[in-house]
Structures are given as structure tokens and as C-alpha cells.
Coordinates of C-alpha atoms and ligand atoms in Angstrom, one line a residue:
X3 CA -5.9 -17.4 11.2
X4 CA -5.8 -13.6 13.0
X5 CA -3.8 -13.3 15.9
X6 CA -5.4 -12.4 18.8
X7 CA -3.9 -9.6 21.3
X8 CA -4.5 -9.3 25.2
X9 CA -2.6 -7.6 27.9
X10 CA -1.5 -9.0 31.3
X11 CA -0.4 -6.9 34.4
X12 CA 1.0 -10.4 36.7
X13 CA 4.1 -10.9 37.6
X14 CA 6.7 -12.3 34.7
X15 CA 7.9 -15.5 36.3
X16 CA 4.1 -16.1 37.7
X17 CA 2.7 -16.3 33.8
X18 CA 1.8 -20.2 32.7
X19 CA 2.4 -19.8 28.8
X20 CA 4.3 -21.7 26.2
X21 CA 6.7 -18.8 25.8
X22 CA 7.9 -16.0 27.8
X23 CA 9.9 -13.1 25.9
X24 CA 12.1 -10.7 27.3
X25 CA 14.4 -8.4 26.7
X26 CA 18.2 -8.7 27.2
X27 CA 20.6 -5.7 26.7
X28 CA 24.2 -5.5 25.6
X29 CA 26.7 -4.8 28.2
X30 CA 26.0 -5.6 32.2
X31 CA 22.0 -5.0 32.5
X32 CA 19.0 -7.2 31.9
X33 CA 16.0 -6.1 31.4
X34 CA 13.5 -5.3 34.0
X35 CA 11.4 -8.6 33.2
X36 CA 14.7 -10.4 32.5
X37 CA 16.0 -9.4 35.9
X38 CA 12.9 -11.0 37.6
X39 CA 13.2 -13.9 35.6
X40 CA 17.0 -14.1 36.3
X41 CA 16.4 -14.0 40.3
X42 CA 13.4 -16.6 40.1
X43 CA 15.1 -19.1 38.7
X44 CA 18.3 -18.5 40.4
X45 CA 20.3 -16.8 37.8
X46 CA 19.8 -18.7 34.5
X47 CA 19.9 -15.7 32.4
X48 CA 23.0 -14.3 34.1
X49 CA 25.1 -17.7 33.9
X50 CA 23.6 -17.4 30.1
X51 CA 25.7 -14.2 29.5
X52 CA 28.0 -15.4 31.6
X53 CA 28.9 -18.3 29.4
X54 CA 28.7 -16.2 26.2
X55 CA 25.7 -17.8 24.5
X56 CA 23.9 -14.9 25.0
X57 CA 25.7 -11.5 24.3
X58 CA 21.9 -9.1 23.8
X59 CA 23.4 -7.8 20.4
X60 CA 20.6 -6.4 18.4
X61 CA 18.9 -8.9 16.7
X62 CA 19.5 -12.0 18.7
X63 CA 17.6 -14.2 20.5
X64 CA 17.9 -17.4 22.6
X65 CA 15.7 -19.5 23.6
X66 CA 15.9 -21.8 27.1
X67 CA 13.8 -24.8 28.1
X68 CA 12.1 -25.2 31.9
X69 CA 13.8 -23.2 33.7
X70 CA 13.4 -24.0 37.6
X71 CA 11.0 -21.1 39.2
X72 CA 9.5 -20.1 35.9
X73 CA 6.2 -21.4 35.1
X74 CA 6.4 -20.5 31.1
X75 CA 7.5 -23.8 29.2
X76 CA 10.0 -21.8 27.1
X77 CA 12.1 -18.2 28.1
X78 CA 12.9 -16.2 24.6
X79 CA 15.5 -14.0 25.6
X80 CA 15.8 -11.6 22.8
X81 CA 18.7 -8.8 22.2
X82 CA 18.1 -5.3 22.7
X83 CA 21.8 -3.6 22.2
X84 CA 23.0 -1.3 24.6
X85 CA 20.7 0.7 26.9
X86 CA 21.8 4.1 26.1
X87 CA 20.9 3.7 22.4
X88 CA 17.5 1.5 23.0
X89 CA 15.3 3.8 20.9
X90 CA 12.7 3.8 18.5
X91 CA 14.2 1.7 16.0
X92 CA 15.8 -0.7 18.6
X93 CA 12.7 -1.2 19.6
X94 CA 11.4 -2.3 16.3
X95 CA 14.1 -4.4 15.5
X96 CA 13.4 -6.0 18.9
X97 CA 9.6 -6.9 18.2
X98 CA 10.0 -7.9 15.2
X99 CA 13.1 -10.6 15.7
X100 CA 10.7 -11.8 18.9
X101 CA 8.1 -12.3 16.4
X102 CA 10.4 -13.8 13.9
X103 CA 11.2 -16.4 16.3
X104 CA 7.9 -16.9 17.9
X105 CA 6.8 -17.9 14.4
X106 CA 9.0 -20.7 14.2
X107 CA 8.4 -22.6 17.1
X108 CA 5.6 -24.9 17.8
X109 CA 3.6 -23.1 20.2
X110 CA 0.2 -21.5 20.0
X111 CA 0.4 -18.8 22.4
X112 CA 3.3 -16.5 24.1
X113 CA 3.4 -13.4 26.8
X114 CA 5.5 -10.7 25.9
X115 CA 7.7 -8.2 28.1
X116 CA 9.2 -6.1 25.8
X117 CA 6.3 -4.0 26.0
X118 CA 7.4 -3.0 29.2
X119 CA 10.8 -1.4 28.3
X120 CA 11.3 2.0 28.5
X121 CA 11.6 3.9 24.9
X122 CA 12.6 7.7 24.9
X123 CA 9.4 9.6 23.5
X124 CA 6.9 6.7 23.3
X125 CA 4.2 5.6 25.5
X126 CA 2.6 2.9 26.7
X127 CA -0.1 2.6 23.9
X128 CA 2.2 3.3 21.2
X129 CA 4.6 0.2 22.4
X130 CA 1.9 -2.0 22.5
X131 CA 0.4 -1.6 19.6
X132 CA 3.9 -1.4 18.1
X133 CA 4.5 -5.2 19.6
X134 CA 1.2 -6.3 18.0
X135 CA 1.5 -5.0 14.7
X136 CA 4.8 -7.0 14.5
X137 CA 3.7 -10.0 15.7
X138 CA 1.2 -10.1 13.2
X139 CA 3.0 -8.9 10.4
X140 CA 4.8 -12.1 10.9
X141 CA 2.0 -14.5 12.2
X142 CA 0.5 -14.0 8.8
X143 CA 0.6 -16.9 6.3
X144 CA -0.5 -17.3 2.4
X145 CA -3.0 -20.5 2.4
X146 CA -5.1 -19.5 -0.7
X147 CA -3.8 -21.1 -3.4
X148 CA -2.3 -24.2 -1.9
X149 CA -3.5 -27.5 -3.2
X150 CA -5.1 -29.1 -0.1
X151 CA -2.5 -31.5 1.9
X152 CA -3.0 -35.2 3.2
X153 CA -5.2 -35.0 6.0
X154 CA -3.0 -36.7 8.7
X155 CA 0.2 -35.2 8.3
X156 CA 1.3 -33.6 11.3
X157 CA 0.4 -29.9 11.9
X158 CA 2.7 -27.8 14.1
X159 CA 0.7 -25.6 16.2
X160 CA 0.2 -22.0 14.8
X161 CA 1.0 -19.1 16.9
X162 CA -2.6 -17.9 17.7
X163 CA -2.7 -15.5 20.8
X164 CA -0.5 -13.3 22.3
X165 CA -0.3 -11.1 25.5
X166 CA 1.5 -8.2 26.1
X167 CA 2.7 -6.9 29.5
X168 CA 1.1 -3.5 30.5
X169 CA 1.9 -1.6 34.2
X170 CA -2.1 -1.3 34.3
X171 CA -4.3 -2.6 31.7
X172 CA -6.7 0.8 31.1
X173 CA -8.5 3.0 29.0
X174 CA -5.0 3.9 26.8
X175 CA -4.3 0.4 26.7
X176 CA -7.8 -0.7 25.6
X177 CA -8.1 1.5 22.4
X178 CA -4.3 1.0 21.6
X179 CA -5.6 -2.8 20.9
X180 CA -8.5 -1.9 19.1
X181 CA -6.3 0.0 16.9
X182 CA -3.8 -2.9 16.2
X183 CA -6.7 -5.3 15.7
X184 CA -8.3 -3.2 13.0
X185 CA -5.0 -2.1 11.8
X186 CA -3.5 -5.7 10.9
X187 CA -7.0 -6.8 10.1
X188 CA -6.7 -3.7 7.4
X189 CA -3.2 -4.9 6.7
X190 CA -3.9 -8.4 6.5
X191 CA -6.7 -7.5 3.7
X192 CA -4.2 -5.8 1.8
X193 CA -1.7 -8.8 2.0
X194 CA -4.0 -11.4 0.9
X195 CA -5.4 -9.4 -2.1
X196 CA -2.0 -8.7 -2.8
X197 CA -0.1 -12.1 -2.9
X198 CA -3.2 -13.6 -4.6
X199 CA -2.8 -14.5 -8.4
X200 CA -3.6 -12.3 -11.0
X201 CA -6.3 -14.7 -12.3
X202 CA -7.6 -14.8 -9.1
X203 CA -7.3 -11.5 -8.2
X204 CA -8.8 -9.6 -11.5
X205 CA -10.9 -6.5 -11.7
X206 CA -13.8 -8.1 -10.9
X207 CA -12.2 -9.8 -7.9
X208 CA -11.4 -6.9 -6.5
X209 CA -15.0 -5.6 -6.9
X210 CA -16.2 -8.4 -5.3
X211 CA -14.0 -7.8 -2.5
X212 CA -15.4 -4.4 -1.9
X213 CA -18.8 -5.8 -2.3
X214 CA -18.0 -8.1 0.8
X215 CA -16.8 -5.4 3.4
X216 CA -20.4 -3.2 2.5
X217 CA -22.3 -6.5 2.9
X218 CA -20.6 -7.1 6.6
X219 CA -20.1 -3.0 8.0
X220 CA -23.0 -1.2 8.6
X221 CA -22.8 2.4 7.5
X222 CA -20.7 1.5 4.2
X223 CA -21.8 2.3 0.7
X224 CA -21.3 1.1 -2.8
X225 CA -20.7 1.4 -6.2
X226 CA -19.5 0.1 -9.0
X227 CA -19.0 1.7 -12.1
X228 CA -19.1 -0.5 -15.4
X229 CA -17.2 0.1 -18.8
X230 CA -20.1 1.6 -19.7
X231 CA -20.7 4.6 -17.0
X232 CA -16.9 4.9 -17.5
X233 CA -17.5 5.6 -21.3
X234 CA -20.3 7.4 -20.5
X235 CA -18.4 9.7 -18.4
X236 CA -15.4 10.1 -20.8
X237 CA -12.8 8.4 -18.9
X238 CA -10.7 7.9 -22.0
X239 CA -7.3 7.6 -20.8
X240 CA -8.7 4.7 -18.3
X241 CA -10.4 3.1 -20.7
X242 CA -7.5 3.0 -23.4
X243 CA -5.4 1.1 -20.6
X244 CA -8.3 -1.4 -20.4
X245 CA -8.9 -1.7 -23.9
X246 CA -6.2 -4.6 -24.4
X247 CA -7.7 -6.9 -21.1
X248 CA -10.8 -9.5 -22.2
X249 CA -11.0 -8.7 -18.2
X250 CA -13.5 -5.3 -18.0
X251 CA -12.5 -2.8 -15.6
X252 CA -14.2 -1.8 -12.6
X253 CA -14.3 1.6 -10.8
X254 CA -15.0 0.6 -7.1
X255 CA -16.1 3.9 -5.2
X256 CA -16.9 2.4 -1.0
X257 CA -18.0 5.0 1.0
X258 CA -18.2 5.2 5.1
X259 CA -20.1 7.9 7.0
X260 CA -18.9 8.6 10.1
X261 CA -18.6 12.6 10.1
X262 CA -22.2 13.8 9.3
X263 CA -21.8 16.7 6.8
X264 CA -18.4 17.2 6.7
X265 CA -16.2 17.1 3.3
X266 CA -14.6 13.2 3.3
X267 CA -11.6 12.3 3.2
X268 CA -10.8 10.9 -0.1
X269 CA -8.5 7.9 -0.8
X270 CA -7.1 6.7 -4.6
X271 CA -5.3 3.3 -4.8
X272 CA -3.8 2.2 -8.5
X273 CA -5.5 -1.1 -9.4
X274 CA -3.6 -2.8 -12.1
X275 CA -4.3 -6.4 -11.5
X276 CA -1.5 -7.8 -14.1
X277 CA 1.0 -5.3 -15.4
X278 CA 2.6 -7.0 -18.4
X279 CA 3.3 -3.3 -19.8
X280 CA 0.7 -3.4 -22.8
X281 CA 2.4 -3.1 -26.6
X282 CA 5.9 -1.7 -24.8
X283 CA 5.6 -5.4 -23.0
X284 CA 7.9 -6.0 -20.2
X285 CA 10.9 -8.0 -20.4
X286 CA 10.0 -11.6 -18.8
X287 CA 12.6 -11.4 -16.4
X288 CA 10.5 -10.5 -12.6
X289 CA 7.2 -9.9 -15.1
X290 CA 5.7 -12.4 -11.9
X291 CA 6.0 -9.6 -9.9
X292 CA 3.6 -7.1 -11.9
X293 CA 0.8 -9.5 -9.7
X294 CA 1.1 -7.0 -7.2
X295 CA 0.6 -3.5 -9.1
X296 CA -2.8 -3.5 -7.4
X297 CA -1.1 -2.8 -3.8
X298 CA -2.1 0.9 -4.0
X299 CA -5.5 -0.1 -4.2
X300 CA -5.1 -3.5 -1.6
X301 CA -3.4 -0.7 0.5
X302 CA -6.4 2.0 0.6
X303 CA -9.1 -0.8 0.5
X304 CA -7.0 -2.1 3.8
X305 CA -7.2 1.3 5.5
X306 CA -10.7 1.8 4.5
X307 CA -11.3 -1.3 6.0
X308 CA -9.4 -0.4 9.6
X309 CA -11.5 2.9 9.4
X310 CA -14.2 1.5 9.7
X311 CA -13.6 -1.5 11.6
X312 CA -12.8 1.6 14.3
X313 CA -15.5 3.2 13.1
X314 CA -14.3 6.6 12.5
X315 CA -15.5 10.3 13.1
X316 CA -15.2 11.1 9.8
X317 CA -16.3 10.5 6.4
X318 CA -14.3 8.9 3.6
X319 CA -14.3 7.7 0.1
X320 CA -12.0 4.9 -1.3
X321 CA -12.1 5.0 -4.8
X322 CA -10.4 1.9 -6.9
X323 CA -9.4 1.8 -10.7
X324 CA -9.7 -1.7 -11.0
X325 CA -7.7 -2.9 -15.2
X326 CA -5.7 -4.9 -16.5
X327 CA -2.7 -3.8 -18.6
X328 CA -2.3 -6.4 -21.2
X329 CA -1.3 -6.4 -25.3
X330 CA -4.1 -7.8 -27.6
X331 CA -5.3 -6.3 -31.3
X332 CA -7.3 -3.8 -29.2
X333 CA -4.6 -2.8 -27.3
X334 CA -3.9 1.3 -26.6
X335 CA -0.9 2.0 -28.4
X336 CA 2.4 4.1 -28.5
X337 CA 1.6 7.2 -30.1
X338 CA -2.6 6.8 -29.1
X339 CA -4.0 10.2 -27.9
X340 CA -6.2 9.6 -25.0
X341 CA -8.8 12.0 -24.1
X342 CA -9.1 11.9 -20.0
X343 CA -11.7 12.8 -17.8
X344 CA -10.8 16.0 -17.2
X345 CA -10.3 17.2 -20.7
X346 CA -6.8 17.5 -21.1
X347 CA -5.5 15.1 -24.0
X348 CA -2.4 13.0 -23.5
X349 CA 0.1 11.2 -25.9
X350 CA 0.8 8.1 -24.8
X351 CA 4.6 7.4 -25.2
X352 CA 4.7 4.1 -23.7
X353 CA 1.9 2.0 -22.8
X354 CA 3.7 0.7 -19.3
X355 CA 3.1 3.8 -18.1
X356 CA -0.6 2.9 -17.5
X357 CA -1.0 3.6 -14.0
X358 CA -0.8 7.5 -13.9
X359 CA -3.2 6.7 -16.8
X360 CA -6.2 5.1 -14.7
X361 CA -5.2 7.2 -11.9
X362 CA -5.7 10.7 -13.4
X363 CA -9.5 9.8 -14.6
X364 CA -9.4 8.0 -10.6
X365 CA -8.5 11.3 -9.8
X366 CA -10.9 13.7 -11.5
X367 CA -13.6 11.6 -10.7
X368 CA -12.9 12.0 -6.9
X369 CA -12.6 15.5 -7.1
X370 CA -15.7 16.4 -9.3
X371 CA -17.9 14.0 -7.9
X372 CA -17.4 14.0 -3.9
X373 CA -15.2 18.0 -3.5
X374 CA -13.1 16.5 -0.7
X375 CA -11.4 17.6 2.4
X376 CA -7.9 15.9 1.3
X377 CA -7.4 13.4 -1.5
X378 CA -4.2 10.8 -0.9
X379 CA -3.4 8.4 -3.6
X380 CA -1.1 4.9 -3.2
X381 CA 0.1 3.6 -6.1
X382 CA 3.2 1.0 -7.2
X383 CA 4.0 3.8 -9.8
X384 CA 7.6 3.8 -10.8
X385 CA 10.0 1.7 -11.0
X386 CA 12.7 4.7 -10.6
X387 CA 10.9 5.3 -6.8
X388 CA 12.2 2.5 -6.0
X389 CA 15.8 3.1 -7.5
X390 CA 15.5 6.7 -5.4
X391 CA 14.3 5.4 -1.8
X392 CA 14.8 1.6 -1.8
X393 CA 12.7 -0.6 -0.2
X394 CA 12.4 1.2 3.0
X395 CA 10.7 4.4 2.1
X396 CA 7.7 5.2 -0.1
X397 CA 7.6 8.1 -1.9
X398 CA 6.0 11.2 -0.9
X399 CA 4.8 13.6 -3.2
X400 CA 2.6 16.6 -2.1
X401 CA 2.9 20.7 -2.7
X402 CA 0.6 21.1 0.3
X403 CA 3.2 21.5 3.6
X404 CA 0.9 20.7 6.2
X405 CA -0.1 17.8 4.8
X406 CA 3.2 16.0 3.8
X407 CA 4.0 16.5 8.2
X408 CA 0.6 15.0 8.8
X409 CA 1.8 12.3 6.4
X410 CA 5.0 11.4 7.6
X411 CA 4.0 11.6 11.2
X412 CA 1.9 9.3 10.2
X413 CA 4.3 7.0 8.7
X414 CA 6.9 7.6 11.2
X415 CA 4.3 6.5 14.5
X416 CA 3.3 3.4 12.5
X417 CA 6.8 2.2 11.0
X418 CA 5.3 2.6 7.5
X419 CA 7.4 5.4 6.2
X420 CA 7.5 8.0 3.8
X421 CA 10.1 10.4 2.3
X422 CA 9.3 13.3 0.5
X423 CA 10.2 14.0 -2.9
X424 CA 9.8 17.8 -4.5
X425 CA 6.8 18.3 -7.6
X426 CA 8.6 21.7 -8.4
X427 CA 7.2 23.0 -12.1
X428 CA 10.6 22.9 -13.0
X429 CA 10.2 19.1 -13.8
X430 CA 7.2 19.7 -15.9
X431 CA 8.5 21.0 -19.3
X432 CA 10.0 17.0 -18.9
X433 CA 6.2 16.1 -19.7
X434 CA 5.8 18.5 -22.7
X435 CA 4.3 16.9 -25.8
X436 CA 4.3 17.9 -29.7
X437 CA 0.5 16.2 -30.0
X438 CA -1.1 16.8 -26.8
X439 CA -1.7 18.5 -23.8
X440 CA 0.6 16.3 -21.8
X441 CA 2.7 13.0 -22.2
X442 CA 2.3 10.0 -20.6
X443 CA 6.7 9.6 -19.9
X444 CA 8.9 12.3 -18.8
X445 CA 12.3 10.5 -20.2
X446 CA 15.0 8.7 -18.5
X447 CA 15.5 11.1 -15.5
X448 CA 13.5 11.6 -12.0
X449 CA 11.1 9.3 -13.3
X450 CA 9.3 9.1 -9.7
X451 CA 8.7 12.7 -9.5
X452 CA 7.9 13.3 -13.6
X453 CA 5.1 10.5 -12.3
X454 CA 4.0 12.3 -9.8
X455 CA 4.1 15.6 -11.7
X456 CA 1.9 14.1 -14.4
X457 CA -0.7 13.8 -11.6
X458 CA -0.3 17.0 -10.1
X459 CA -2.3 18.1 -13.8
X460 CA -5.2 16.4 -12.5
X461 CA -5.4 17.4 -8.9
X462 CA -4.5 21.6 -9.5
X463 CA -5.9 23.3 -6.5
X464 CA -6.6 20.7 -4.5
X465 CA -5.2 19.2 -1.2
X466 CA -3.4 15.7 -2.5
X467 CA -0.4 14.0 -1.9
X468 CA 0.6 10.8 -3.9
X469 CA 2.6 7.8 -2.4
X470 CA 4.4 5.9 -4.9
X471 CA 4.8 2.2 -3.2
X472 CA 6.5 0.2 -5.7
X473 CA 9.3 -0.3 -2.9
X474 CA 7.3 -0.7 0.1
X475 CA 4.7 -2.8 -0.9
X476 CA 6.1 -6.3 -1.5
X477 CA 9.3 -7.8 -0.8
X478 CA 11.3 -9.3 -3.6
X479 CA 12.0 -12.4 -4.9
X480 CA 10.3 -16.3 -4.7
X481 CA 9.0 -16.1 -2.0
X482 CA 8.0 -12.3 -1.9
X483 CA 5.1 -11.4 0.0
X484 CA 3.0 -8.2 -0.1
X485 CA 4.1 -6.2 2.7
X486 CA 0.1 -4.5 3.7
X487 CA 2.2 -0.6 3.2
X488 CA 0.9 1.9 3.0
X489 CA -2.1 0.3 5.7
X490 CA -0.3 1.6 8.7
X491 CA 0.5 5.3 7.4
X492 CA -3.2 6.3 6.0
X493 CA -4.8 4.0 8.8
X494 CA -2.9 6.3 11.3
X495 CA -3.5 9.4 9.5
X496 CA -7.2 8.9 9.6
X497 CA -7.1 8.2 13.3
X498 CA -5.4 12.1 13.3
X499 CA -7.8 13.4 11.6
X500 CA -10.6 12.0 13.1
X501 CA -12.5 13.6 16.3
Ligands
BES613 N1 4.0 -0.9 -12.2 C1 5.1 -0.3 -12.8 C2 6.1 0.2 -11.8 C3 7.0 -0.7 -11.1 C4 8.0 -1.3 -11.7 C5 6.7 -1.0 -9.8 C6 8.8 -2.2 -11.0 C7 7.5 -1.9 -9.1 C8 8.6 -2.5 -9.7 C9 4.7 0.8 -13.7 O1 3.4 0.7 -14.3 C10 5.7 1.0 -14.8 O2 5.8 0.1 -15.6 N2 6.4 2.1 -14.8 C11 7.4 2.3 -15.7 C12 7.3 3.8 -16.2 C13 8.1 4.1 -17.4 C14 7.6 3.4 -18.6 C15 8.1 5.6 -17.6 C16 8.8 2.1 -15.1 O3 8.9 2.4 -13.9 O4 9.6 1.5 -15.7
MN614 MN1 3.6 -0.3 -16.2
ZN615 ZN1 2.1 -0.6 -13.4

């Protein structure tokens, strides 16, 4: 179930919902909505501080039944810190612990205030579609793979519609929903291809899935590309990654027309659908998790799909390699030469290194075939990215200056950030090889960048940046869900770019 997003301009302690949220800082102030509440029901949320139980520390909340003079069932009173440093990120954590607790109570609707706080630089747009792209972040749910439970047991009710408080609902307001709709219906496409299983979610899958958003948007075209136009085309070094999978690979090419003539934009995600690591196998240890090394391409497919779902002025390509990386007697091999797209030859070293493998034919085949504007890649790359940045960053890679500030403006005004990380030549000799024109490891140090480096072969001359997600786009662990990064960043960028 999507969340649905509104705005309301009445009066906080006038609006009938199941829950009310507003904001409650550190120190003597409330809130502007709190204060209203506070006087209307004749100073609950000041006897509430008062008391102690509330205190407005960042990343509380508190939650009070009825109160007299309020017509919302429930107040959530959540904590904003002190006023002088509500910025930015206080606002972020604020949204999101609101939405955190909205999602566990039985309710199927709520009315926000928080949007009505003031935050140093930002807007009224931005803060609302800030608040709604947290909400549904956490409103979203995996179903797809659950076995079917007894029909009568109880159901709590399911958060399902939220509204957000506005000054004046207008124009601003009105495309700043529009954009959070189609950007978490863009994220939520990512998550669910993402947290499916990998034999659910194969190369064909994935097709298929591409298939269905040319059927439903007008204006959005297809192709598919077989083993056999791969071969045909000389996509070796794809093709020796596939060679181990009884799954065939897919190259998925969507493209949307919104820009008449102009060069497209041109957008790359890494689609391995298992990773097991091929003959250099992975340990089993968190081998799970290799699922989600398709999130590069679950993450441009997403943005794809928000682009169009606004329907852009612009034109764009998304262009998926769709394998599997698996051992098997026809397996690539450690010491293989692979002959790519482009020409170059490359040893390969270590056959877990496969997705700057599909990604360098990916990439040729973008640039030869459709000359674009700007080519942007995602891909769950390195391991060593996520050693460098964590789980809060992705990694940016990019020799072009104005594009790596489009880019993280992007990722900054969406939440979905990036840090950069230099592809000086220096790094290169690390990918020298005694058999080929390149090899597929650069050893044991600055493994995100050698990545990245081994790409920068493929793309020479052209404007490209590469975002290595394996941080960003899952969280770890049982219950681990893909995260829908890096939806927000290129969804955002594309709205930059677009006229
Ligand atoms: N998909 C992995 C990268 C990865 C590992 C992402 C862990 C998220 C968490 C990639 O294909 C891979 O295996 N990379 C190797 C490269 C190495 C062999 C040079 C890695 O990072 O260990
Ligand atoms: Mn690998
Ligand atoms: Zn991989």
C-alpha cells in the first residue's frame, strides 16, 4: 500500500485525525503548533515538560491520549533539540522519528505540523516534500514473499494517508507533492526489486520489470538485448561474467522522450541479481546479502521511473546489465582474458570483481549507441567503499567538476548523499597487467577508487560520474531492507536538469 500525501492549511487543534504531530524543542519553547495545542487544551503539553516526561531531546517522542480541546484522537509530541541548532539535519532526524512512530501505532491516517517549522535555508516545498519522503520511507513494508496468513487474524490498521500543514496550499506546494509521490513511488520500485529473492528477482525478472513500466507510461521505449545481440556485438567481458549462470543475461535499454532532439541523459545501474563471487566464491558468512547487488540498477530503474512518472523535459536512457555471477564448469575464470566491448582486453584476476566487468561493456554501449549529454552509473561496487564512507555516504567518483556539484547538490537537497572520492591517474599503474590491457583488481589498497578508475577506461572523454552504493543501498543484517539510494539523488538531479 502507497501512502498518500495532502496538505491542510486549518487550524492545529481544529484538525479531526487519528494523530496530530508536533514539534517540541529543548529548553523553554514549544513549537508554533505545539503552542496552540498547549493553549487549547489548557496547557497539557506544558504540565508534560513540566513533569519531565517530555524533555524535546532530539529524537524523542511522546504520545498523549484525548486531550480536552483537541479534536485529534492522539497528540505525538516529537523532539526537536534546541531552537538555535534546529537545522537541516534536525529536521531530518525530526521527520523521520515522527514517521518511526506513526508506523507503530494502529492508525490509518495522521496531520503533521512539523512542516511548519522554520529551517534556516529551506523552504516551504522542500520541507514538505522532505516530511513525505520520510513518512514513506518508513510506511513501506515487504509483503512479497510471505506465505499467506489465516484470514481472521486481527489486522492493525496501516498508516495510509497523511497530511501535512502548509501556510497556503499553492502552486509550490502542489509540484513539491508531485515530486515526493513520484519520487517514493521511484524509490519504492527500487525497494521491492531490491529486497525480493534472487530467484525471484533474476535477469529475466528484472526485464520483465522494465517491460511493465513501457506497457503502463506512454512515451517510454524498449529493448531488450539477448545473449545473442550481446555476442553479436562483442560484449565479451559481460558475457564471461554470465557464462557460469543457467540464468541468461539481459541488457535492458528503457528509453523516455521528453526533450525532443536533445542529447539524453544517460543512466547505468550494475545488475548482478546473485553475487556468489564466481570461481573466487565468497565466504558464506553475509553471502545472503549479495541478493541485493542489483540496487544500482533497482536504483536507476527507480529514478527512471520518478522521471517519468513527472514526465520530464528531457530525454533519458536507463540502461541495465542484468547477470548472474555464479561458479559452474562454464564459469569465467581467474586468469581468463576477456575481450570487452570497447576493445581493450582485460585479465581477470578474480572473478568477484564482476561488476566493473558488465558495467564497462554497459558502458560502451551507452556511449556508442545513444552519444549522451552526461552518463551517471550506480553500482554496489566495492566492498572497500563501504570501509571508506560507511553507510551514510555513497561514493562519488567523477573527473568532471561541474558535475560532481550538480551531484551532490543533488544528494544533499534529497538526504541521499554523496562524497567524492579522487580518479587521479596516479591510481592507475595499480590496474596494470602483464597479459592485457587492463586488470580486472587493483590490489589491497583504495579499492573503491581502483574500481572506479577501471571504469574511467571505458568512459575517456566523456561526461560520467560513478556512484559506488554498496553502503547506501541496504541496511545490514536479518532484517535488512533495501534502502531505494541512490532514487532521491538522480531523481533530483534530473529535476535540475530538466526545463
Ligand atoms: N558486490 C560486491 C561488492 C560488495 C561487497 C558490496 C560487500 C557490498 C558489500 C562486488 O562485486 C565485489 O565482490 N567486490 C570485491 C572486489 C574485490 C574482489 C576487488 C570486494 O569488494 O571485495
Ligand atoms: Mn563480486
Ligand atoms: Zn558484485
Amino acid at each position: 500500500m502507497t501512502l498518500s500525501f495532502s496538505t491542510t492549511a486549518d487550524a492545529p487543534e481544529t484538525i479531526a485525525t487519528p494523530c496530530l504531530v508536533v514539534g517540541l524543542f529543548e529548553g523553554g519553547r514549544l513549537g508554533a503548533a505545539a503552542e496552540r495545542v498547549d493553549s487549547a487544551s489548557g496547557g497539557a503539553l506544558s504540565r508534560l515538560r513540566e513533569s519531565g516526561d517530555a524533555t524535546g531531546k532530539p529524537g524523542s517522542s511522546t504520545l498523549l491520549f484525548s486531550l480536552p480541546g483537541i479534536a485529534a484522537e492522539r497528540v505525538l509530541a516529537v523532539g526537536l533539540g534546541e531552537p538555535a541548532k534546529f537545522d537541516t539535519a534536525a529536521f531530518h532526524r525530526a521527520v523521520n522519528e515522527s514517521a518511526k512512530a506513526l508506523g507503530k501505532l494502529p492508525i490509518d491516517s495522521a496531520a503533521s505540523f512539523l512542516t511548519m517549522l522554520e529551517v534556516p535555508g529551506r523552504d516551504a516545498a522542500w520541507k514538505l516534500r522532505t516530511a513525505a519522503l520520510a513518512a514513506d520511507q518508513h510506511a513501506y513494508r515487504y509483503t512479497a514473499t510471505f506465505k499467506p496468513k489465516a484470514k481472521d487474524a486481527p489486522k492493525k490498521p496501516e498508516l495510509g494517508a497523511i497530511a501535512f500543514a502548509v501556510p497556503q496550499a499553492d502552486e509550490a506546494c502542489a509540484r513539491s507533492l508531485d515530486e515526493a509521490r513520484a519520487m517514493a513511488s521511484g524509490v519504492r520500485f527500487a525497494r521491492e526489486l531490491g529486497n525480493l529473492p534472487p530467484n525471484i528477482c533474476n535477469p529475466a525478472w528484472i526485464a520483465a520489470q522494465a517491460k511493465d513500466i513501457a506497457a503502463k507510461h506512454a512515451g517510454v521505449d524498449l529493448d531488450v538485448l539477448e545473449r545473442e545481440d550481446m555476442e553479436k556485438l562483442g560484449m565479451g567481458s559481460l558475457l564471461g561474467v554470465a557464462s557460469g549462470s543457467a540464468n541468461p543475461p539481459k541488457l535492458v535499454v528503457l528509453r523516455w522522450n521528453g526533450g525532443g532532439e536533445a542529447r539524453p541523459y544517460a543512466l547505468v545501474g550494475k545488475g548482478i541479481t546473485f553475487d556468489s563471487g564466481g570461481l573466487s566464491i565468497k565466504p558464506g558468512a553475509g553471502m545472503e546479502e549479495m541478493k541485493f547487488d542489483m540496487c544500482g540498477a533497482a536504483g536507476v530503474l527507480g529514478a527512471f521511473l520518478a522521471a517519468v512518472e513527472l514526465k520530464l523535459a528531457l530525454n533519458l536512457v536507463c540502461v541495465v546489465p542484468a547477470v548472474e555471477n555464479m561458479p559452474d564448469g562454464n564459469s569465467y575464470r581467474p586468469s581468463d582474458i576477456l575481450t570487452s566491448l570497447s576493445g581493450l582486453t582485460i585479465e581477470v584476476l578474480n572473478t568477484d570483481a564482476e561488476g566493473r566487468l558488465i558495467l564497462c561493456d554497459a558502458l560502451t554501449y551507452t556511449a556508442q549507441t545513444f552519444d549522451p549529454e552526461v552518463i551517471i552509473d550506480a553500482a554496489t561496487l566495492t566492498g572497500a567503499c563501504v570501509v571508506a564512507l560507511g553507510k551514510h555516504a555513497s561514493g562519488l567518483m567523477t573527473r568532471d567538476e561541474e558535475l560532481a556539484a550538480e551531484l551532490l547538490a543533488a544528494g544533499e537537497a534529497t538526504h541521499d548523499r554523496a562524497w567524492r572520492l579522487p580518479l587521479w591517474d596516479e591510481y592507475q599503474s595499480q590496474l596494470e597487467s602483464g597479459f592485457a590491457d587492463v586488470a580486472n583488481i587493483g590490489g589491497k589498497y583504495a579499492g573503491a577508487i581502483t574500481a572506479g578508475c577501471f571504469l574511467a577506461r571505458f568512459t575517456n572523454g566523456r561526461r560520467w560520474a560513478h556512484l559506488d552504493i554498496a553502503g547506501t543501498a541496504w541496511d545490514e543484517g536479518r532484517k535488512g531492507l533495501a534502502t531505494g539510494r541512490p532514487v532521491r539523488l538522480l531523481t533530483q538531479y534530473l529535476i535540475d536538469r530538466s526545463t
